[in-house]
Every structure is written in C-alpha cells, then in structure tokens.
Amino acid sequence: MTAHHRFVPAPAGVGLRLPHLAEVVATRPAVGWFEIHPENFLAIPHARELLIALAGDYPISVHSVGVSIGSAGGIDRAHLKRVRDLINAVDPFLVSGHLAWSTHDGEYLNDLLPLPYDQETLRIVAAHVDEVQQGLGRQYLVENPSSYIGIATSTMNEVEFLSELVRRTGCKLLCDVSNVYLSGHNLGYDPHAYLDAMPADAIGELHLGGFLSEEDDANAGQQMLIDTHAQRIAEPAWDLYAYALRRFGPKPTLIEWDNDLPSVATLLAEAEHADAIAGAVFEPERHRAAG
Ligand SMILES: [Fe+2]
C-alpha cells in the first residue's frame, strides 16, 4: 500500500464489490482500506480466497447487509455463524450493519425498511445487538438509516434511539453522513442539529454515498432524495462531512457505491476528495498543536 503524500489522520476507504475484485487484487491501489459486504463472499470460495489474501495488505471493514438487528423474527443464527467464519478469516478492523428490517419470514428483502422508534423496538433491537456482538465476538457498529417517511408511532427521535442503544449494548455507531443529509431533507430536520446531538464518543466510522433527487409523488413540486449509492457524492453532503469531522474528530470514512458501479479510479478519486477535506479540516489543528 502506498503511503499518502499528505497528512490524513484517518484515510478514506472504498467499498470493494465483486466486479472490481480481480482488478484490485492485480493492481493493489493506494487506498486506506476496503469495506466489503460479507454476503457477497459467502457463497463464492474463490472470491473469499482473494479477499483473505487482500486482508494481508489492507485493513478490511465488514459491513453486513444480511444480519437483521431490527427484525422481530430474530437473528438468523446460521447466517451469523457464516459471517463470523468470514470475520475470523479476514480479521476486520470494523464490523457494522444497518438499523432496519432486512429479513422477513426468512426472505431477504432488497430494501431496508424503517422501524418505529419506541421502547418495544429498543428492547428488541438491543437484544439483537447483544446477540450479534456475542455471536461475532466483536463490537458492532450500527448505522443510521436513510429515511423517507417518519413513523407516527415513534416516541423518540432517531438520535435518542441510537444513543440509548449504545448505552444498553456497548455497541458503536456508524454515522452515514449522506443518510443524515437526505433524511433531514426528506423529513424536514436540520442535519447539523442531528450531528450535534449524536454521541461523539460512540462514532466509529462515517459513510458517504451518492443520492438522487426525484419529484415526490405525494407532494407535487417537492423533491425527495433517494439513497441510491449509484453516483458521486453531492456537494452538500461533502459540506456536511466537513462539519461531521469537526464535530467527531478524524474517523475512518467510506465511499459507498453499490449500483451502476464506476471504475476503480473514480472510487479512488472520491476517496482522495474525502482525504482532501479531512486534510483541510485537521491540518490547521495539527500545525497549531505543533507550534
Ligand atoms: Fe451507509
């Protein structure tokens, strides 16, 4: 791995998806780390071997899309065991997943569905996070979802819910800055206030992903932001990223791109841009500390 030429306290990583795997193995690009979805590698022994070899050269973060901490039906233990086996082989520096339903009656759903934020959900999700952390033998990072509708039966806001989850389980949080931005837009709250309220000590990782603006069918003339992970990160999300870094300090940051995959070079350029923003935020601080 080539050293970064400028001061970056926590260099950005990129998502490693199967179509890029052979190229990354062959070219070993200069990037801080890779994040993988274990579900991509479980059924493909050759991909798994390549990943384990890469893990000797790069820090790896494991981000599960199939461990369903929000599902009332409980954790799929067979799946958790398969993820644990991969984790034991890869030895990731971070292990994370979403706060949402992604299985229902044993079927995997493509969309991550929202949860009401109330005491009953908190009790179920906390029990599931305990089970996941025990089952994986690792601390788990829970990610804030992208939201399109508020749930009328919620009795607390998302940050209160996540903070209480941290307190009960000892988990950490993955703050998806793009999700904060787009949920704030869609639900009408201030994303800066959301970040201000987050428990900074619990933030272990940041995500940045592309989103799309679409006409809102339910509200003519209004735009809805859709979390597509299929394009470059938008300017207001970069601005919010700088705000998040000032609030939380240096954090490993992932460029998340899952659909309409671009070239590896495009992903690396996005990671470089994240590093440049982190450099601009933290370099003056470093000079002050040195001087
Ligand atoms: Fe994310």
Tab-separated table of C-alpha atoms and ligand atoms in Angstrom:
chain	number	residue	atom	x	y	z
A	1	MET	CA	0.000	0.000	0.000
A	2	THR	CA	1.436	3.356	-0.996
A	3	ALA	CA	1.716	5.950	1.731
A	4	HIS	CA	-0.431	9.018	1.418
A	5	HIS	CA	1.553	12.086	0.404
A	6	ARG	CA	-0.301	14.422	2.719
A	7	PHE	CA	-1.321	14.302	6.340
A	8	VAL	CA	-4.517	12.315	6.674
A	9	PRO	CA	-5.302	11.203	10.210
A	10	ALA	CA	-7.787	8.517	9.112
A	11	PRO	CA	-7.580	7.898	5.353
A	12	ALA	CA	-10.784	7.120	3.486
A	13	GLY	CA	-11.668	3.663	2.236
A	14	VAL	CA	-13.822	2.435	-0.628
A	15	GLY	CA	-16.411	-0.302	-0.972
A	16	LEU	CA	-14.987	-3.407	-2.638
A	17	ARG	CA	-17.609	-5.025	-4.837
A	18	LEU	CA	-17.170	-8.267	-6.773
A	19	PRO	CA	-16.842	-6.688	-10.258
A	20	HIS	CA	-13.742	-4.804	-9.002
A	21	LEU	CA	-12.165	-7.663	-7.082
A	22	ALA	CA	-9.840	-9.021	-9.799
A	23	GLU	CA	-8.587	-5.532	-10.710
A	24	VAL	CA	-7.941	-4.607	-7.085
A	25	VAL	CA	-6.082	-7.860	-6.457
A	26	ALA	CA	-3.955	-7.279	-9.583
A	27	THR	CA	-3.219	-3.560	-9.114
A	28	ARG	CA	-3.223	-3.095	-5.311
A	29	PRO	CA	-4.338	0.545	-5.496
A	30	ALA	CA	-3.267	3.151	-2.936
A	31	VAL	CA	-6.268	3.485	-0.651
A	32	GLY	CA	-6.651	3.443	3.117
A	33	TRP	CA	-8.904	0.386	3.420
A	34	PHE	CA	-11.771	-1.563	1.889
A	35	GLU	CA	-15.261	-2.279	3.132
A	36	ILE	CA	-16.980	-5.468	1.999
A	37	HIS	CA	-20.437	-6.970	2.323
A	38	PRO	CA	-19.844	-10.477	3.691
A	39	GLU	CA	-22.964	-11.682	1.854
A	40	ASN	CA	-21.073	-11.178	-1.448
A	41	PHE	CA	-18.289	-13.530	-0.449
A	42	LEU	CA	-20.000	-16.321	1.480
A	43	ALA	CA	-21.026	-18.434	-1.487
A	44	ILE	CA	-18.020	-17.840	-3.762
A	45	PRO	CA	-14.941	-19.687	-2.465
A	46	HIS	CA	-12.566	-18.079	-4.985
A	47	ALA	CA	-13.709	-14.544	-4.091
A	48	ARG	CA	-13.315	-15.442	-0.433
A	49	GLU	CA	-9.730	-16.610	-1.013
A	50	LEU	CA	-8.863	-13.392	-2.858
A	51	LEU	CA	-10.401	-11.339	-0.055
A	52	ILE	CA	-8.413	-13.185	2.612
A	53	ALA	CA	-5.220	-12.526	0.622
A	54	LEU	CA	-6.107	-8.806	0.292
A	55	ALA	CA	-6.725	-8.646	4.033
A	56	GLY	CA	-2.991	-9.242	4.481
A	57	ASP	CA	-2.291	-5.931	2.728
A	58	TYR	CA	-5.252	-3.696	3.599
A	59	PRO	CA	-7.403	-3.053	6.639
A	60	ILE	CA	-10.840	-4.528	5.926
A	61	SER	CA	-14.176	-3.402	7.304
A	62	VAL	CA	-17.075	-5.882	7.217
A	63	HIS	CA	-20.495	-4.303	6.671
A	64	SER	CA	-23.311	-6.835	6.799
A	65	VAL	CA	-26.496	-6.225	4.875
A	66	GLY	CA	-27.996	-9.560	5.954
A	67	VAL	CA	-27.675	-9.519	9.753
A	68	SER	CA	-31.047	-8.083	10.606
A	69	ILE	CA	-30.934	-6.471	14.062
A	70	GLY	CA	-34.347	-4.849	13.542
A	71	SER	CA	-36.244	-7.966	12.585
A	72	ALA	CA	-38.927	-9.033	15.054
A	73	GLY	CA	-38.380	-12.591	13.829
A	74	GLY	CA	-34.932	-12.616	15.427
A	75	ILE	CA	-31.396	-13.050	14.175
A	76	ASP	CA	-30.681	-15.693	11.548
A	77	ARG	CA	-28.112	-17.670	13.560
A	78	ALA	CA	-26.917	-19.773	10.638
A	79	HIS	CA	-26.188	-16.593	8.708
A	80	LEU	CA	-24.482	-15.019	11.719
A	81	LYS	CA	-22.247	-18.082	12.011
A	82	ARG	CA	-21.259	-17.818	8.335
A	83	VAL	CA	-20.428	-14.132	8.813
A	84	ARG	CA	-18.405	-14.996	11.909
A	85	ASP	CA	-16.367	-17.576	9.985
A	86	LEU	CA	-15.529	-14.951	7.360
A	87	ILE	CA	-14.694	-12.391	10.059
A	88	ASN	CA	-12.354	-14.853	11.735
A	89	ALA	CA	-10.555	-15.356	8.422
A	90	VAL	CA	-10.362	-11.653	7.488
A	91	ASP	CA	-9.833	-10.094	10.949
A	92	PRO	CA	-11.568	-6.783	10.095
A	93	PHE	CA	-10.878	-3.548	11.987
A	94	LEU	CA	-14.590	-2.679	11.935
A	95	VAL	CA	-17.799	-4.734	11.789
A	96	SER	CA	-21.055	-2.936	11.131
A	97	GLY	CA	-24.619	-3.230	9.919
A	98	HIS	CA	-27.853	-1.337	9.414
A	99	LEU	CA	-30.575	-0.418	11.819
A	100	ALA	CA	-33.515	-1.715	9.789
A	101	TRP	CA	-35.527	-4.729	8.855
A	102	SER	CA	-33.897	-6.644	6.064
A	103	THR	CA	-35.376	-10.079	6.540
A	104	HIS	CA	-38.992	-11.027	6.899
A	105	ASP	CA	-40.201	-14.596	7.378
A	106	GLY	CA	-36.801	-15.842	6.296
A	107	GLU	CA	-36.899	-13.974	2.985
A	108	TYR	CA	-34.242	-11.359	2.255
A	109	LEU	CA	-35.758	-8.088	1.166
A	110	ASN	CA	-33.896	-5.747	-1.106
A	111	ASP	CA	-34.993	-2.621	0.670
A	112	LEU	CA	-34.045	-1.755	4.189
A	113	LEU	CA	-37.317	-0.962	5.891
A	114	PRO	CA	-37.720	1.590	8.700
A	115	LEU	CA	-38.605	0.921	12.328
A	116	PRO	CA	-40.765	2.859	14.805
A	117	TYR	CA	-38.534	4.388	17.497
A	118	ASP	CA	-40.205	3.281	20.708
A	119	GLN	CA	-39.379	1.276	23.856
A	120	GLU	CA	-40.537	-2.011	22.372
A	121	THR	CA	-38.333	-1.644	19.289
A	122	LEU	CA	-35.454	-0.558	21.503
A	123	ARG	CA	-35.819	-3.665	23.653
A	124	ILE	CA	-35.860	-5.955	20.599
A	125	VAL	CA	-33.011	-4.213	18.779
A	126	ALA	CA	-30.822	-4.063	21.910
A	127	ALA	CA	-31.334	-7.803	22.474
A	128	HIS	CA	-30.374	-8.431	18.845
A	129	VAL	CA	-27.275	-6.243	19.053
A	130	ASP	CA	-26.229	-8.173	22.190
A	131	GLU	CA	-26.733	-11.422	20.312
A	132	VAL	CA	-24.780	-10.204	17.270
A	133	GLN	CA	-21.889	-8.920	19.370
A	134	GLN	CA	-21.721	-12.198	21.267
A	135	GLY	CA	-22.183	-14.296	18.148
A	136	LEU	CA	-19.472	-12.446	16.227
A	137	GLY	CA	-17.181	-11.954	19.207
A	138	ARG	CA	-16.816	-8.301	18.148
A	139	GLN	CA	-18.119	-4.873	18.933
A	140	TYR	CA	-20.740	-3.970	16.314
A	141	LEU	CA	-21.326	-0.567	14.716
A	142	VAL	CA	-24.971	0.290	13.996
A	143	GLU	CA	-25.676	2.608	11.045
A	144	ASN	CA	-28.315	5.323	10.905
A	145	PRO	CA	-30.760	4.583	8.058
A	146	SER	CA	-31.882	6.694	5.123
A	147	SER	CA	-35.449	7.799	5.781
A	148	TYR	CA	-38.331	8.794	3.538
A	149	ILE	CA	-41.232	8.826	5.974
A	150	GLY	CA	-41.465	9.417	9.696
A	151	ILE	CA	-43.286	6.709	11.662
A	152	ALA	CA	-46.228	8.199	13.537
A	153	THR	CA	-45.952	5.784	16.477
A	154	SER	CA	-42.336	6.747	17.286
A	155	THR	CA	-41.929	8.070	20.820
A	156	MET	CA	-38.305	9.209	20.495
A	157	ASN	CA	-36.180	10.581	17.708
A	158	GLU	CA	-33.535	8.590	15.887
A	159	VAL	CA	-30.563	10.051	17.773
A	160	GLU	CA	-32.236	9.355	21.130
A	161	PHE	CA	-32.904	5.799	19.990
A	162	LEU	CA	-29.323	5.231	18.815
A	163	SER	CA	-27.837	6.831	21.944
A	164	GLU	CA	-29.891	4.559	24.180
A	165	LEU	CA	-28.879	1.546	22.069
A	166	VAL	CA	-25.215	2.447	22.654
A	167	ARG	CA	-25.820	2.822	26.378
A	168	ARG	CA	-27.594	-0.540	26.674
A	169	THR	CA	-25.356	-2.690	24.486
A	170	GLY	CA	-21.931	-1.040	24.350
A	171	CYS	CA	-22.175	-1.005	20.543
A	172	LYS	CA	-20.761	1.853	18.481
A	173	LEU	CA	-22.333	3.880	15.705
A	174	LEU	CA	-21.606	4.189	12.032
A	175	CYS	CA	-22.731	7.668	11.019
A	176	ASP	CA	-23.764	7.732	7.365
A	177	VAL	CA	-23.422	11.452	6.657
A	178	SER	CA	-25.293	11.201	3.356
A	179	ASN	CA	-28.169	9.453	5.148
A	180	VAL	CA	-28.267	12.278	7.708
A	181	TYR	CA	-28.386	14.823	4.898
A	182	LEU	CA	-31.058	13.101	2.831
A	183	SER	CA	-33.213	12.059	5.809
A	184	GLY	CA	-33.041	15.640	7.068
A	185	HIS	CA	-34.182	16.857	3.663
A	186	ASN	CA	-36.954	14.248	3.340
A	187	LEU	CA	-38.273	14.564	6.910
A	188	GLY	CA	-37.620	18.288	7.335
A	189	TYR	CA	-34.999	18.418	10.099
A	190	ASP	CA	-31.642	20.170	10.323
A	191	PRO	CA	-28.826	17.685	9.620
A	192	HIS	CA	-26.346	19.810	11.619
A	193	ALA	CA	-28.557	19.591	14.710
A	194	TYR	CA	-28.752	15.816	14.187
A	195	LEU	CA	-24.929	15.562	14.145
A	196	ASP	CA	-24.670	17.898	17.157
A	197	ALA	CA	-26.949	15.555	19.129
A	198	MET	CA	-25.085	12.342	18.187
A	199	PRO	CA	-22.907	10.826	20.960
A	200	ALA	CA	-19.478	11.724	19.508
A	201	ASP	CA	-17.586	9.156	21.611
A	202	ALA	CA	-19.624	6.352	20.065
A	203	ILE	CA	-18.910	7.207	16.420
A	204	GLY	CA	-16.531	4.604	14.975
A	205	GLU	CA	-16.944	5.177	11.239
A	206	LEU	CA	-18.509	7.514	8.691
A	207	HIS	CA	-20.187	6.671	5.381
A	208	LEU	CA	-20.634	8.868	2.329
A	209	GLY	CA	-22.787	7.684	-0.562
A	210	GLY	CA	-24.411	9.155	-3.633
A	211	PHE	CA	-28.110	10.003	-3.728
A	212	LEU	CA	-30.607	11.075	-6.340
A	213	SER	CA	-33.181	13.857	-6.321
A	214	GLU	CA	-36.638	12.862	-7.592
A	215	GLU	CA	-40.026	14.503	-7.784
A	216	ASP	CA	-42.017	13.483	-4.693
A	217	ASP	CA	-45.182	11.700	-5.918
A	218	ALA	CA	-47.040	12.573	-2.717
A	219	ASN	CA	-46.111	16.296	-2.737
A	220	ALA	CA	-46.177	17.966	-6.134
A	221	GLY	CA	-43.268	20.328	-6.732
A	222	GLN	CA	-41.232	18.863	-3.843
A	223	GLN	CA	-38.046	16.899	-4.330
A	224	MET	CA	-37.367	13.656	-2.468
A	225	LEU	CA	-33.765	12.466	-2.044
A	226	ILE	CA	-33.266	8.747	-2.741
A	227	ASP	CA	-30.310	6.807	-1.285
A	228	THR	CA	-29.114	5.073	-4.462
A	229	HIS	CA	-25.361	4.587	-3.861
A	230	ALA	CA	-25.115	4.966	-7.621
A	231	GLN	CA	-23.440	8.324	-8.201
A	232	ARG	CA	-20.829	10.768	-6.943
A	233	ILE	CA	-21.287	12.332	-3.551
A	234	ALA	CA	-23.237	15.586	-3.778
A	235	GLU	CA	-21.716	18.918	-2.735
A	236	PRO	CA	-23.987	19.477	0.306
A	237	ALA	CA	-23.046	16.008	1.606
A	238	TRP	CA	-19.338	16.932	1.314
A	239	ASP	CA	-20.063	20.121	3.272
A	240	LEU	CA	-21.858	18.119	5.962
A	241	TYR	CA	-18.902	15.698	6.012
A	242	ALA	CA	-16.543	18.552	6.941
A	243	TYR	CA	-18.988	19.538	9.685
A	244	ALA	CA	-19.104	15.918	10.945
A	245	LEU	CA	-15.289	15.744	11.075
A	246	ARG	CA	-15.108	18.952	13.102
A	247	ARG	CA	-17.722	17.557	15.450
A	248	PHE	CA	-16.443	13.947	15.772
A	249	GLY	CA	-12.701	14.238	15.003
A	250	PRO	CA	-10.896	12.044	12.452
A	251	LYS	CA	-12.882	8.908	11.627
A	252	PRO	CA	-12.418	6.185	9.014
A	253	THR	CA	-14.704	7.239	6.168
A	254	LEU	CA	-16.131	5.002	3.469
A	255	ILE	CA	-17.056	5.932	-0.077
A	256	GLU	CA	-20.137	3.763	-0.563
A	257	TRP	CA	-21.091	2.965	-4.163
A	258	ASP	CA	-23.088	-0.193	-4.839
A	259	ASN	CA	-25.101	0.292	-8.028
A	260	ASP	CA	-24.066	1.450	-11.520
A	261	LEU	CA	-20.505	0.801	-10.378
A	262	PRO	CA	-17.953	3.256	-11.771
A	263	SER	CA	-14.284	2.489	-12.464
A	264	VAL	CA	-11.990	1.779	-9.531
A	265	ALA	CA	-10.236	5.063	-10.443
A	266	THR	CA	-13.468	7.014	-9.894
A	267	LEU	CA	-13.922	5.442	-6.458
A	268	LEU	CA	-10.330	6.269	-5.566
A	269	ALA	CA	-10.848	9.880	-6.703
A	270	GLU	CA	-13.838	10.172	-4.361
A	271	ALA	CA	-11.704	8.780	-1.517
A	272	GLU	CA	-8.978	11.304	-2.359
A	273	HIS	CA	-11.562	14.057	-2.176
A	274	ALA	CA	-12.640	12.859	1.276
A	275	ASP	CA	-8.974	12.848	2.351
A	276	ALA	CA	-8.518	16.370	0.997
A	277	ILE	CA	-11.470	17.587	3.079
A	278	ALA	CA	-10.099	15.816	6.178
A	279	GLY	CA	-6.703	17.396	5.485
A	280	ALA	CA	-8.261	20.863	5.221
A	281	VAL	CA	-10.155	20.322	8.488
A	282	PHE	CA	-7.305	18.817	10.530
A	283	GLU	CA	-4.072	20.216	9.066
A	284	PRO	CA	-4.509	23.654	10.691
A	285	GLU	CA	-5.193	21.902	14.017
A	286	ARG	CA	-2.026	19.865	13.672
A	287	HIS	CA	0.032	22.990	12.958
A	288	ARG	CA	-1.452	24.688	15.980
A	289	ALA	CA	-0.609	21.651	18.144
A	290	ALA	CA	2.961	21.514	16.749
A	291	GLY	CA	3.534	25.253	17.077
B	1	FE	FE	-24.151	3.711	4.511
